[in-house]
Amino acid sequence: MNEIKTLNLSELKTELTALGQPGFRAKQVYTWLHRGVRSFDEMTDLPKSLRQTLAQNYLLTAPTMVRRQESKLDGTVKYLWQLWDGNCVETVLMRYHHGNTVCISSEVGCAMGCAFCASTIGGLVRRLSAGEMLDEVLFTEADSGLPISNIVLMGIGEPLDNYENVCRFLELVNSGEGMNIGMRHISLSTCGIVPRILELAESKLQLTLSVSLHAPDDETRSKIMPVNRRWPVDELLDACRTYYEKTGRRISFEYAMIRDVNDSPEAARLLLKKLRGLSAHVNLIPLNNVEESPLKPSERGTVLRFQRLLEEQGVACTVRRTLGSDIDASCGQLRRKNQQKTL
Ligand code: SAH
């Protein structure tokens, strides 16, 4: 069955016209869908017969909340949602002074195999539809009662491995008749799928691209990120240069600090060399412990030294604030725990 929330307004118009409905219905239905109703019966200003026809013809997705954990430290909320087929994904709501931000998952599991990441342990189960990604935003907003102003695609999954659905999700969430969230309020994080970065550059969307770099040399990066064997560091950074030239948007590089793996002064110096000519911002992330992984976080002092080395050479570098550290903050952990419980 077709997922109705995945349709954009003009597609919905075509479908409803085919069902013999007047022109104004599409906007009415679209508005309901983007308000996060759980059933067609909640669309109270539609004729009952139309509600029934819609229910017979379309799947209306609405995830069930399996768990909700709220941080006592900073109010961060982490949700575990169950999708219509029983699979689960995580969404995190973070409250920053610049607005309420949701971090959404784009896939159930992940195929990328990064050595430090909990999301990838069981591999990729399936990709999310555009409507399911939208649901994460809609139902987080509905549960929290907080208006969502920013979105980051940094949860479970590799967004550029689910490119078409992600682009459609961006269109939906950006639409004036929907949530109307501006592209400049959206960040997308990728492990470095070069052809898709180039494709995204052509689309000239004004979103913020984050690239998970995590090491400046191929030897280290290939060890911790298998994707590097396909698209090595220099190729990735060339794609980033193209992205910047085409879109004018500064790229943000994520760098998880892993003890004795990528945190030496030599690594910082090589990183500086590689980033030359790129208008970059580096975000150092203290590694989150993942039970299954032997990798450990760098010492605080090592992180600060690394940051200083970059800043001295004029590269903007921040250390990511840890939010929700009391509620399994790093992505994939809640889903993983839930899986283990049910195994
Ligand atoms: N697949 C995308 C987005 C999901 S992960 C990507 O790779 O960018 C979001 C960020 O969290 C990525 O930078 C990822 O490398 C990082 N990450 C994953 N596991 C982590 C951990 N245990 N500690 C710190 N950062 C981690």
mmCIF file of C-alpha atoms and ligand atoms in Angstrom:
data_model
loop_
_atom_site.group_PDB
_atom_site.id
_atom_site.type_symbol
_atom_site.label_atom_id
_atom_site.label_comp_id
_atom_site.label_asym_id
_atom_site.label_seq_id
_atom_site.Cartn_x
_atom_site.Cartn_y
_atom_site.Cartn_z
ATOM 1 C CA MET A 1 0.000 0.000 0.000
ATOM 2 C CA ASN A 2 1.169 3.509 -0.813
ATOM 3 C CA GLU A 3 2.369 5.603 2.113
ATOM 4 C CA ILE A 4 0.316 8.760 1.909
ATOM 5 C CA LYS A 5 2.699 10.957 3.911
ATOM 6 C CA THR A 6 5.457 10.360 1.412
ATOM 7 C CA LEU A 7 3.509 12.235 -1.290
ATOM 8 C CA ASN A 8 4.192 15.910 -1.868
ATOM 9 C CA LEU A 9 1.293 18.310 -2.263
ATOM 10 C CA SER A 10 1.099 18.172 -6.039
ATOM 11 C CA GLU A 11 1.224 14.362 -6.073
ATOM 12 C CA LEU A 12 -1.494 14.259 -3.458
ATOM 13 C CA LYS A 13 -3.574 16.570 -5.648
ATOM 14 C CA THR A 14 -3.211 14.187 -8.587
ATOM 15 C CA GLU A 15 -4.181 11.190 -6.457
ATOM 16 C CA LEU A 16 -7.215 12.866 -4.928
ATOM 17 C CA THR A 17 -8.395 14.181 -8.284
ATOM 18 C CA ALA A 18 -8.207 10.599 -9.565
ATOM 19 C CA LEU A 19 -10.464 9.633 -6.662
ATOM 20 C CA GLY A 20 -12.965 12.229 -7.898
ATOM 21 C CA GLN A 21 -12.265 14.795 -5.181
ATOM 22 C CA PRO A 22 -12.436 18.571 -5.626
ATOM 23 C CA GLY A 23 -9.164 20.529 -5.904
ATOM 24 C CA PHE A 24 -9.139 21.976 -2.397
ATOM 25 C CA ARG A 25 -9.072 18.574 -0.680
ATOM 26 C CA ALA A 26 -5.366 17.944 -1.235
ATOM 27 C CA LYS A 27 -4.268 20.885 0.880
ATOM 28 C CA GLN A 28 -6.736 19.937 3.574
ATOM 29 C CA VAL A 29 -5.421 16.373 3.770
ATOM 30 C CA TYR A 30 -1.780 17.478 3.477
ATOM 31 C CA THR A 31 -2.210 19.878 6.407
ATOM 32 C CA TRP A 32 -3.678 17.117 8.568
ATOM 33 C CA LEU A 33 -0.875 14.740 7.657
ATOM 34 C CA HIS A 34 1.764 17.297 8.575
ATOM 35 C CA ARG A 35 0.065 17.973 11.875
ATOM 36 C CA GLY A 36 0.769 14.383 12.894
ATOM 37 C CA VAL A 37 -2.654 12.725 13.008
ATOM 38 C CA ARG A 38 -2.600 9.000 13.777
ATOM 39 C CA SER A 39 -5.636 8.016 11.716
ATOM 40 C CA PHE A 40 -7.786 9.318 8.887
ATOM 41 C CA ASP A 41 -10.693 9.562 11.321
ATOM 42 C CA GLU A 42 -8.964 12.485 13.003
ATOM 43 C CA MET A 43 -9.404 14.472 9.770
ATOM 44 C CA THR A 44 -12.740 15.713 11.058
ATOM 45 C CA ASP A 45 -13.560 18.142 8.282
ATOM 46 C CA LEU A 46 -13.440 15.455 5.583
ATOM 47 C CA PRO A 47 -16.571 13.549 4.590
ATOM 48 C CA LYS A 48 -16.714 10.176 6.300
ATOM 49 C CA SER A 49 -16.801 8.355 2.968
ATOM 50 C CA LEU A 50 -13.544 10.011 1.898
ATOM 51 C CA ARG A 51 -11.866 9.074 5.173
ATOM 52 C CA GLN A 52 -12.870 5.475 4.532
ATOM 53 C CA THR A 53 -11.620 5.542 0.938
ATOM 54 C CA LEU A 54 -8.285 6.957 2.093
ATOM 55 C CA ALA A 55 -7.939 4.279 4.780
ATOM 56 C CA GLN A 56 -8.613 1.583 2.192
ATOM 57 C CA ASN A 57 -6.102 2.972 -0.287
ATOM 58 C CA TYR A 58 -3.196 4.316 1.748
ATOM 59 C CA LEU A 59 -0.964 3.441 4.646
ATOM 60 C CA LEU A 60 -0.877 6.231 7.210
ATOM 61 C CA THR A 61 2.310 5.753 9.222
ATOM 62 C CA ALA A 62 2.433 6.754 12.903
ATOM 63 C CA PRO A 63 5.136 5.223 15.097
ATOM 64 C CA THR A 64 4.446 3.871 18.576
ATOM 65 C CA MET A 65 6.592 5.137 21.402
ATOM 66 C CA VAL A 66 8.388 2.175 22.967
ATOM 67 C CA ARG A 67 10.604 4.128 25.336
ATOM 68 C CA ARG A 68 11.171 7.700 26.352
ATOM 69 C CA GLN A 69 14.179 8.722 28.419
ATOM 70 C CA GLU A 70 14.627 12.240 29.677
ATOM 71 C CA SER A 71 17.968 13.533 30.882
ATOM 72 C CA LYS A 72 17.886 15.019 34.354
ATOM 73 C CA LEU A 73 21.000 16.984 33.486
ATOM 74 C CA ASP A 74 19.875 18.992 30.461
ATOM 75 C CA GLY A 75 16.329 18.012 29.456
ATOM 76 C CA THR A 76 17.462 16.035 26.395
ATOM 77 C CA VAL A 77 14.820 13.472 25.494
ATOM 78 C CA LYS A 78 15.522 10.235 23.688
ATOM 79 C CA TYR A 79 12.720 8.312 22.011
ATOM 80 C CA LEU A 80 12.620 4.759 20.789
ATOM 81 C CA TRP A 81 9.895 4.434 18.154
ATOM 82 C CA GLN A 82 8.433 1.279 16.746
ATOM 83 C CA LEU A 83 7.541 1.456 13.064
ATOM 84 C CA TRP A 84 4.595 -0.259 11.372
ATOM 85 C CA ASP A 85 6.654 -3.410 10.625
ATOM 86 C CA GLY A 86 8.000 -3.831 14.161
ATOM 87 C CA ASN A 87 11.430 -2.290 13.550
ATOM 88 C CA CYS A 88 12.655 0.404 15.917
ATOM 89 C CA VAL A 89 14.563 3.672 15.459
ATOM 90 C CA GLU A 90 15.753 6.424 17.788
ATOM 91 C CA THR A 91 15.130 10.154 17.784
ATOM 92 C CA VAL A 92 16.727 12.648 20.160
ATOM 93 C CA LEU A 93 15.337 16.027 21.141
ATOM 94 C CA MET A 94 17.914 18.559 22.295
ATOM 95 C CA ARG A 95 17.149 21.948 23.729
ATOM 96 C CA TYR A 96 19.655 24.578 22.653
ATOM 97 C CA HIS A 97 19.328 28.307 23.163
ATOM 98 C CA HIS A 98 19.003 28.700 19.373
ATOM 99 C CA GLY A 99 16.003 26.404 19.316
ATOM 100 C CA ASN A 100 14.712 22.890 19.801
ATOM 101 C CA THR A 101 16.609 20.441 17.656
ATOM 102 C CA VAL A 102 15.673 16.893 16.719
ATOM 103 C CA CYS A 103 18.247 14.354 15.672
ATOM 104 C CA ILE A 104 16.569 11.803 13.452
ATOM 105 C CA SER A 105 17.446 8.351 12.118
ATOM 106 C CA SER A 106 17.372 7.733 8.378
ATOM 107 C CA GLU A 107 17.685 3.939 8.348
ATOM 108 C CA VAL A 108 16.987 0.941 10.569
ATOM 109 C CA GLY A 109 20.569 -0.101 11.312
ATOM 110 C CA CYS A 110 23.431 0.861 9.035
ATOM 111 C CA ALA A 111 25.589 -0.825 6.406
ATOM 112 C CA MET A 112 28.676 1.341 6.843
ATOM 113 C CA GLY A 113 30.480 -0.664 9.522
ATOM 114 C CA CYS A 114 32.294 2.137 11.402
ATOM 115 C CA ALA A 115 34.277 0.497 14.197
ATOM 116 C CA PHE A 116 33.145 2.867 16.952
ATOM 117 C CA CYS A 117 29.435 3.055 16.168
ATOM 118 C CA ALA A 118 26.626 1.136 17.866
ATOM 119 C CA SER A 119 24.160 1.655 15.003
ATOM 120 C CA THR A 120 25.995 -0.543 12.577
ATOM 121 C CA ILE A 121 26.526 -3.632 14.729
ATOM 122 C CA GLY A 122 23.603 -5.599 13.289
ATOM 123 C CA GLY A 123 24.047 -4.218 9.761
ATOM 124 C CA LEU A 124 21.369 -2.514 7.674
ATOM 125 C CA VAL A 125 17.830 -3.782 8.159
ATOM 126 C CA ARG A 126 16.015 -1.341 5.903
ATOM 127 C CA ARG A 127 15.830 2.269 4.811
ATOM 128 C CA LEU A 128 13.213 4.650 6.168
ATOM 129 C CA SER A 129 10.676 6.261 3.874
ATOM 130 C CA ALA A 130 10.420 10.041 3.682
ATOM 131 C CA GLY A 131 7.169 9.858 5.631
ATOM 132 C CA GLU A 132 8.761 7.836 8.424
ATOM 133 C CA MET A 133 11.540 10.410 8.799
ATOM 134 C CA LEU A 134 8.917 13.141 8.907
ATOM 135 C CA ASP A 135 7.054 11.149 11.568
ATOM 136 C CA GLU A 136 10.102 11.322 13.833
ATOM 137 C CA VAL A 137 9.896 15.104 13.754
ATOM 138 C CA LEU A 138 6.100 15.317 13.964
ATOM 139 C CA PHE A 139 5.640 12.918 16.849
ATOM 140 C CA THR A 140 8.599 14.270 18.809
ATOM 141 C CA GLU A 141 7.038 17.697 18.535
ATOM 142 C CA ALA A 142 3.622 16.336 19.515
ATOM 143 C CA ASP A 143 4.954 14.453 22.539
ATOM 144 C CA SER A 144 7.175 17.224 23.856
ATOM 145 C CA GLY A 145 4.851 20.102 23.087
ATOM 146 C CA LEU A 146 7.959 22.029 22.014
ATOM 147 C CA PRO A 147 8.105 23.665 18.576
ATOM 148 C CA ILE A 148 10.911 22.102 16.561
ATOM 149 C CA SER A 149 13.055 24.622 14.708
ATOM 150 C CA ASN A 150 16.125 22.584 13.727
ATOM 151 C CA ILE A 151 16.760 19.120 12.365
ATOM 152 C CA VAL A 152 19.953 17.116 12.211
ATOM 153 C CA LEU A 153 20.219 13.885 10.243
ATOM 154 C CA MET A 154 22.733 12.334 12.595
ATOM 155 C CA GLY A 155 20.842 9.453 14.144
ATOM 156 C CA ILE A 156 20.912 5.813 13.088
ATOM 157 C CA GLY A 157 21.813 5.181 9.452
ATOM 158 C CA GLU A 158 23.699 6.823 6.611
ATOM 159 C CA PRO A 159 21.462 9.477 5.020
ATOM 160 C CA LEU A 160 23.315 9.449 1.704
ATOM 161 C CA ASP A 161 22.779 5.675 1.492
ATOM 162 C CA ASN A 162 19.057 6.511 1.436
ATOM 163 C CA TYR A 163 19.461 9.470 -0.871
ATOM 164 C CA GLU A 164 16.133 9.683 -2.686
ATOM 165 C CA ASN A 165 14.026 9.261 0.423
ATOM 166 C CA VAL A 166 16.142 11.772 2.328
ATOM 167 C CA CYS A 167 15.773 14.365 -0.453
ATOM 168 C CA ARG A 168 12.043 13.832 -0.437
ATOM 169 C CA PHE A 169 11.950 14.148 3.335
ATOM 170 C CA LEU A 170 13.787 17.476 3.019
ATOM 171 C CA GLU A 171 11.226 18.670 0.495
ATOM 172 C CA LEU A 172 8.337 17.665 2.781
ATOM 173 C CA VAL A 173 9.674 19.143 5.995
ATOM 174 C CA ASN A 174 10.663 22.330 4.174
ATOM 175 C CA SER A 175 7.290 22.814 2.485
ATOM 176 C CA GLY A 176 5.310 25.933 3.332
ATOM 177 C CA GLU A 177 2.112 23.956 3.856
ATOM 178 C CA GLY A 178 3.973 21.521 6.115
ATOM 179 C CA MET A 179 6.423 22.184 8.951
ATOM 180 C CA ASN A 180 8.141 24.906 6.948
ATOM 181 C CA ILE A 181 11.588 24.281 8.450
ATOM 182 C CA GLY A 182 14.197 26.231 6.506
ATOM 183 C CA MET A 183 17.101 24.414 4.847
ATOM 184 C CA ARG A 184 19.543 26.513 6.843
ATOM 185 C CA HIS A 185 18.082 24.934 9.951
ATOM 186 C CA ILE A 186 18.856 21.428 8.723
ATOM 187 C CA SER A 187 22.163 19.535 8.950
ATOM 188 C CA LEU A 188 22.991 16.295 7.234
ATOM 189 C CA SER A 189 25.860 14.123 8.373
ATOM 190 C CA THR A 190 27.600 11.612 6.125
ATOM 191 C CA CYS A 191 30.442 9.138 6.483
ATOM 192 C CA GLY A 192 31.628 10.235 3.030
ATOM 193 C CA ILE A 193 29.762 8.735 0.086
ATOM 194 C CA VAL A 194 31.509 10.823 -2.550
ATOM 195 C CA PRO A 195 29.147 10.505 -5.566
ATOM 196 C CA ARG A 196 26.205 11.517 -3.395
ATOM 197 C CA ILE A 197 28.051 14.501 -1.949
ATOM 198 C CA LEU A 198 28.627 15.657 -5.529
ATOM 199 C CA GLU A 199 24.984 15.076 -6.390
ATOM 200 C CA LEU A 200 23.896 17.007 -3.321
ATOM 201 C CA ALA A 201 26.240 19.838 -4.351
ATOM 202 C CA GLU A 202 24.385 20.081 -7.680
ATOM 203 C CA SER A 203 21.053 20.424 -5.905
ATOM 204 C CA LYS A 204 22.437 23.566 -4.214
ATOM 205 C CA LEU A 205 20.290 23.083 -1.136
ATOM 206 C CA GLN A 206 21.258 25.475 1.629
ATOM 207 C CA LEU A 207 21.540 22.825 4.312
ATOM 208 C CA THR A 208 24.669 22.281 6.383
ATOM 209 C CA LEU A 209 26.750 19.311 5.369
ATOM 210 C CA SER A 210 28.676 17.535 8.106
ATOM 211 C CA VAL A 211 31.317 15.051 7.107
ATOM 212 C CA SER A 212 32.445 12.392 9.560
ATOM 213 C CA LEU A 213 36.165 12.491 8.935
ATOM 214 C CA HIS A 214 37.604 11.053 12.150
ATOM 215 C CA ALA A 215 41.120 10.656 10.704
ATOM 216 C CA PRO A 216 43.271 12.600 8.220
ATOM 217 C CA ASP A 217 45.185 9.614 6.783
ATOM 218 C CA ASP A 218 43.940 6.631 4.802
ATOM 219 C CA GLU A 219 45.583 4.015 6.962
ATOM 220 C CA THR A 220 43.819 5.065 10.153
ATOM 221 C CA ARG A 221 40.569 6.052 8.474
ATOM 222 C CA SER A 222 40.247 2.769 6.584
ATOM 223 C CA LYS A 223 40.735 0.899 9.836
ATOM 224 C CA ILE A 224 37.910 2.650 11.649
ATOM 225 C CA MET A 225 35.697 3.498 8.656
ATOM 226 C CA PRO A 226 35.440 0.860 5.919
ATOM 227 C CA VAL A 227 33.839 3.429 3.578
ATOM 228 C CA ASN A 228 37.311 4.958 3.257
ATOM 229 C CA ARG A 229 38.532 1.960 1.285
ATOM 230 C CA ARG A 230 36.063 2.933 -1.425
ATOM 231 C CA TRP A 231 36.466 6.719 -1.224
ATOM 232 C CA PRO A 232 39.786 7.670 0.404
ATOM 233 C CA VAL A 233 40.505 10.903 2.268
ATOM 234 C CA ASP A 234 41.813 12.987 -0.660
ATOM 235 C CA GLU A 235 38.912 12.028 -2.895
ATOM 236 C CA LEU A 236 36.475 12.853 -0.110
ATOM 237 C CA LEU A 237 38.072 16.232 0.548
ATOM 238 C CA ASP A 238 38.056 17.041 -3.173
ATOM 239 C CA ALA A 239 34.311 16.375 -3.175
ATOM 240 C CA CYS A 240 34.013 18.676 -0.155
ATOM 241 C CA ARG A 241 35.838 21.429 -2.061
ATOM 242 C CA THR A 242 33.427 21.027 -4.958
ATOM 243 C CA TYR A 243 30.520 21.090 -2.538
ATOM 244 C CA TYR A 244 31.745 24.352 -1.056
ATOM 245 C CA GLU A 245 32.345 25.928 -4.473
ATOM 246 C CA LYS A 246 28.883 24.995 -5.719
ATOM 247 C CA THR A 247 26.853 25.833 -2.632
ATOM 248 C CA GLY A 248 28.933 28.442 -0.798
ATOM 249 C CA ARG A 249 28.178 26.531 2.391
ATOM 250 C CA ARG A 250 30.949 25.913 4.880
ATOM 251 C CA ILE A 251 31.400 22.238 5.695
ATOM 252 C CA SER A 252 31.506 20.947 9.193
ATOM 253 C CA PHE A 253 33.888 18.046 9.875
ATOM 254 C CA GLU A 254 33.168 15.680 12.705
ATOM 255 C CA TYR A 255 36.152 14.149 14.417
ATOM 256 C CA ALA A 256 35.559 11.637 17.210
ATOM 257 C CA MET A 257 38.560 11.649 19.489
ATOM 258 C CA ILE A 258 39.701 8.058 19.995
ATOM 259 C CA ARG A 259 42.494 7.359 22.452
ATOM 260 C CA ASP A 260 45.826 6.539 20.779
ATOM 261 C CA VAL A 261 44.138 6.144 17.399
ATOM 262 C CA ASN A 262 43.607 9.604 15.918
ATOM 263 C CA ASP A 263 44.377 12.071 18.709
ATOM 264 C CA SER A 264 48.128 12.769 18.361
ATOM 265 C CA PRO A 265 49.655 16.185 17.526
ATOM 266 C CA GLU A 266 50.868 14.610 14.240
ATOM 267 C CA ALA A 267 47.279 13.772 13.363
ATOM 268 C CA ALA A 268 46.284 17.380 14.106
ATOM 269 C CA ARG A 269 49.067 18.682 11.862
ATOM 270 C CA LEU A 270 48.153 16.350 9.018
ATOM 271 C CA LEU A 271 44.512 17.346 9.412
ATOM 272 C CA LEU A 272 45.489 21.003 9.090
ATOM 273 C CA LYS A 273 47.406 20.250 5.924
ATOM 274 C CA LYS A 274 44.511 18.310 4.405
ATOM 275 C CA LEU A 275 41.947 20.979 5.221
ATOM 276 C CA ARG A 276 43.976 23.772 3.657
ATOM 277 C CA GLY A 277 41.920 25.812 1.217
ATOM 278 C CA LEU A 278 38.682 24.442 2.579
ATOM 279 C CA SER A 279 36.482 26.724 4.600
ATOM 280 C CA ALA A 280 35.971 24.197 7.341
ATOM 281 C CA HIS A 281 34.717 23.942 10.844
ATOM 282 C CA VAL A 282 35.969 21.020 12.913
ATOM 283 C CA ASN A 283 33.775 19.560 15.612
ATOM 284 C CA LEU A 284 35.679 17.353 18.045
ATOM 285 C CA ILE A 285 33.461 14.726 19.626
ATOM 286 C CA PRO A 286 34.653 12.972 22.742
ATOM 287 C CA LEU A 287 34.080 9.316 21.775
ATOM 288 C CA ASN A 288 31.058 7.772 23.399
ATOM 289 C CA ASN A 289 31.821 4.411 24.889
ATOM 290 C CA VAL A 290 30.169 1.558 23.025
ATOM 291 C CA GLU A 291 30.185 -1.649 25.052
ATOM 292 C CA GLU A 292 30.996 -3.888 22.104
ATOM 293 C CA SER A 293 33.976 -1.804 20.978
ATOM 294 C CA PRO A 294 37.525 -1.788 22.416
ATOM 295 C CA LEU A 295 37.989 1.844 21.347
ATOM 296 C CA LYS A 296 38.208 4.343 24.172
ATOM 297 C CA PRO A 297 37.719 8.123 24.379
ATOM 298 C CA SER A 298 40.731 10.437 24.447
ATOM 299 C CA GLU A 299 41.649 12.175 27.674
ATOM 300 C CA ARG A 300 40.154 15.620 28.122
ATOM 301 C CA GLY A 301 43.606 17.240 27.994
ATOM 302 C CA THR A 302 44.399 15.506 24.705
ATOM 303 C CA VAL A 303 41.188 16.826 23.175
ATOM 304 C CA LEU A 304 41.959 20.375 24.284
ATOM 305 C CA ARG A 305 45.526 20.174 22.964
ATOM 306 C CA PHE A 306 44.225 18.942 19.609
ATOM 307 C CA GLN A 307 41.743 21.801 19.519
ATOM 308 C CA ARG A 308 44.443 24.354 20.315
ATOM 309 C CA LEU A 309 46.675 23.085 17.514
ATOM 310 C CA LEU A 310 43.894 23.580 14.974
ATOM 311 C CA GLU A 311 42.840 26.965 16.307
ATOM 312 C CA GLU A 312 46.397 28.297 16.318
ATOM 313 C CA GLN A 313 46.415 27.789 12.574
ATOM 314 C CA GLY A 314 43.092 29.563 12.114
ATOM 315 C CA VAL A 315 40.823 26.537 11.751
ATOM 316 C CA ALA A 316 37.541 26.960 13.629
ATOM 317 C CA CYS A 317 37.291 24.095 16.060
ATOM 318 C CA THR A 318 34.796 23.325 18.796
ATOM 319 C CA VAL A 319 34.466 20.484 21.244
ATOM 320 C CA ARG A 320 30.963 19.082 21.121
ATOM 321 C CA ARG A 321 29.023 19.514 24.294
ATOM 322 C CA THR A 322 27.793 16.193 25.574
ATOM 323 C CA LEU A 323 24.048 16.222 26.036
ATOM 324 C CA GLY A 324 22.032 13.443 27.580
ATOM 325 C CA SER A 325 25.049 11.511 28.801
ATOM 326 C CA ASP A 326 22.854 9.880 31.446
ATOM 327 C CA ILE A 327 20.452 8.444 28.833
ATOM 328 C CA ASP A 328 22.588 6.454 26.363
ATOM 329 C CA ALA A 329 23.380 9.562 24.362
ATOM 330 C CA SER A 330 25.252 8.109 21.439
ATOM 331 C CA CYS A 331 23.132 6.983 18.574
ATOM 332 C CA GLY A 332 22.122 3.391 18.198
ATOM 333 C CA GLN A 333 22.585 2.468 21.826
ATOM 334 C CA LEU A 334 18.962 2.516 22.870
ATOM 335 C CA ARG A 335 17.823 0.478 19.897
ATOM 336 C CA ARG A 336 20.667 -1.947 20.498
ATOM 337 C CA LYS A 337 19.768 -2.394 24.160
ATOM 338 C CA ASN A 338 16.159 -2.968 23.259
ATOM 339 C CA GLN A 339 17.166 -5.607 20.704
ATOM 340 C CA GLN A 340 19.313 -7.433 23.227
ATOM 341 C CA LYS A 341 16.449 -7.431 25.675
ATOM 342 C CA THR A 342 14.135 -9.062 23.159
ATOM 343 C CA LEU A 343 16.643 -11.601 21.825
HETATM 344 N N1 SAH B 1 26.022 7.991 9.048
HETATM 345 C C1 SAH B 1 26.198 9.386 9.294
HETATM 346 C C2 SAH B 1 25.340 9.959 10.396
HETATM 347 C C3 SAH B 1 25.138 9.154 11.650
HETATM 348 S S1 SAH B 1 26.281 9.155 12.954
HETATM 349 C C4 SAH B 1 27.648 9.687 9.525
HETATM 350 O O1 SAH B 1 28.447 8.774 9.569
HETATM 351 O O2 SAH B 1 28.004 10.853 9.611
HETATM 352 C C5 SAH B 1 26.475 10.794 13.545
HETATM 353 C C6 SAH B 1 27.879 11.051 14.036
HETATM 354 O O3 SAH B 1 28.168 10.329 15.237
HETATM 355 C C7 SAH B 1 28.947 10.637 13.045
HETATM 356 O O4 SAH B 1 29.944 11.599 12.965
HETATM 357 C C8 SAH B 1 29.484 9.365 13.659
HETATM 358 O O5 SAH B 1 30.759 9.058 13.175
HETATM 359 C C9 SAH B 1 29.440 9.719 15.127
HETATM 360 N N2 SAH B 1 29.521 8.585 16.045
HETATM 361 C C10 SAH B 1 29.067 7.340 15.907
HETATM 362 N N3 SAH B 1 29.363 6.584 16.977
HETATM 363 C C11 SAH B 1 30.023 7.387 17.834
HETATM 364 C C12 SAH B 1 30.617 7.208 19.116
HETATM 365 N N4 SAH B 1 30.587 6.028 19.735
HETATM 366 N N5 SAH B 1 31.193 8.270 19.687
HETATM 367 C C13 SAH B 1 31.240 9.473 19.068
HETATM 368 N N6 SAH B 1 30.714 9.712 17.876
HETATM 369 C C14 SAH B 1 30.132 8.677 17.242
#
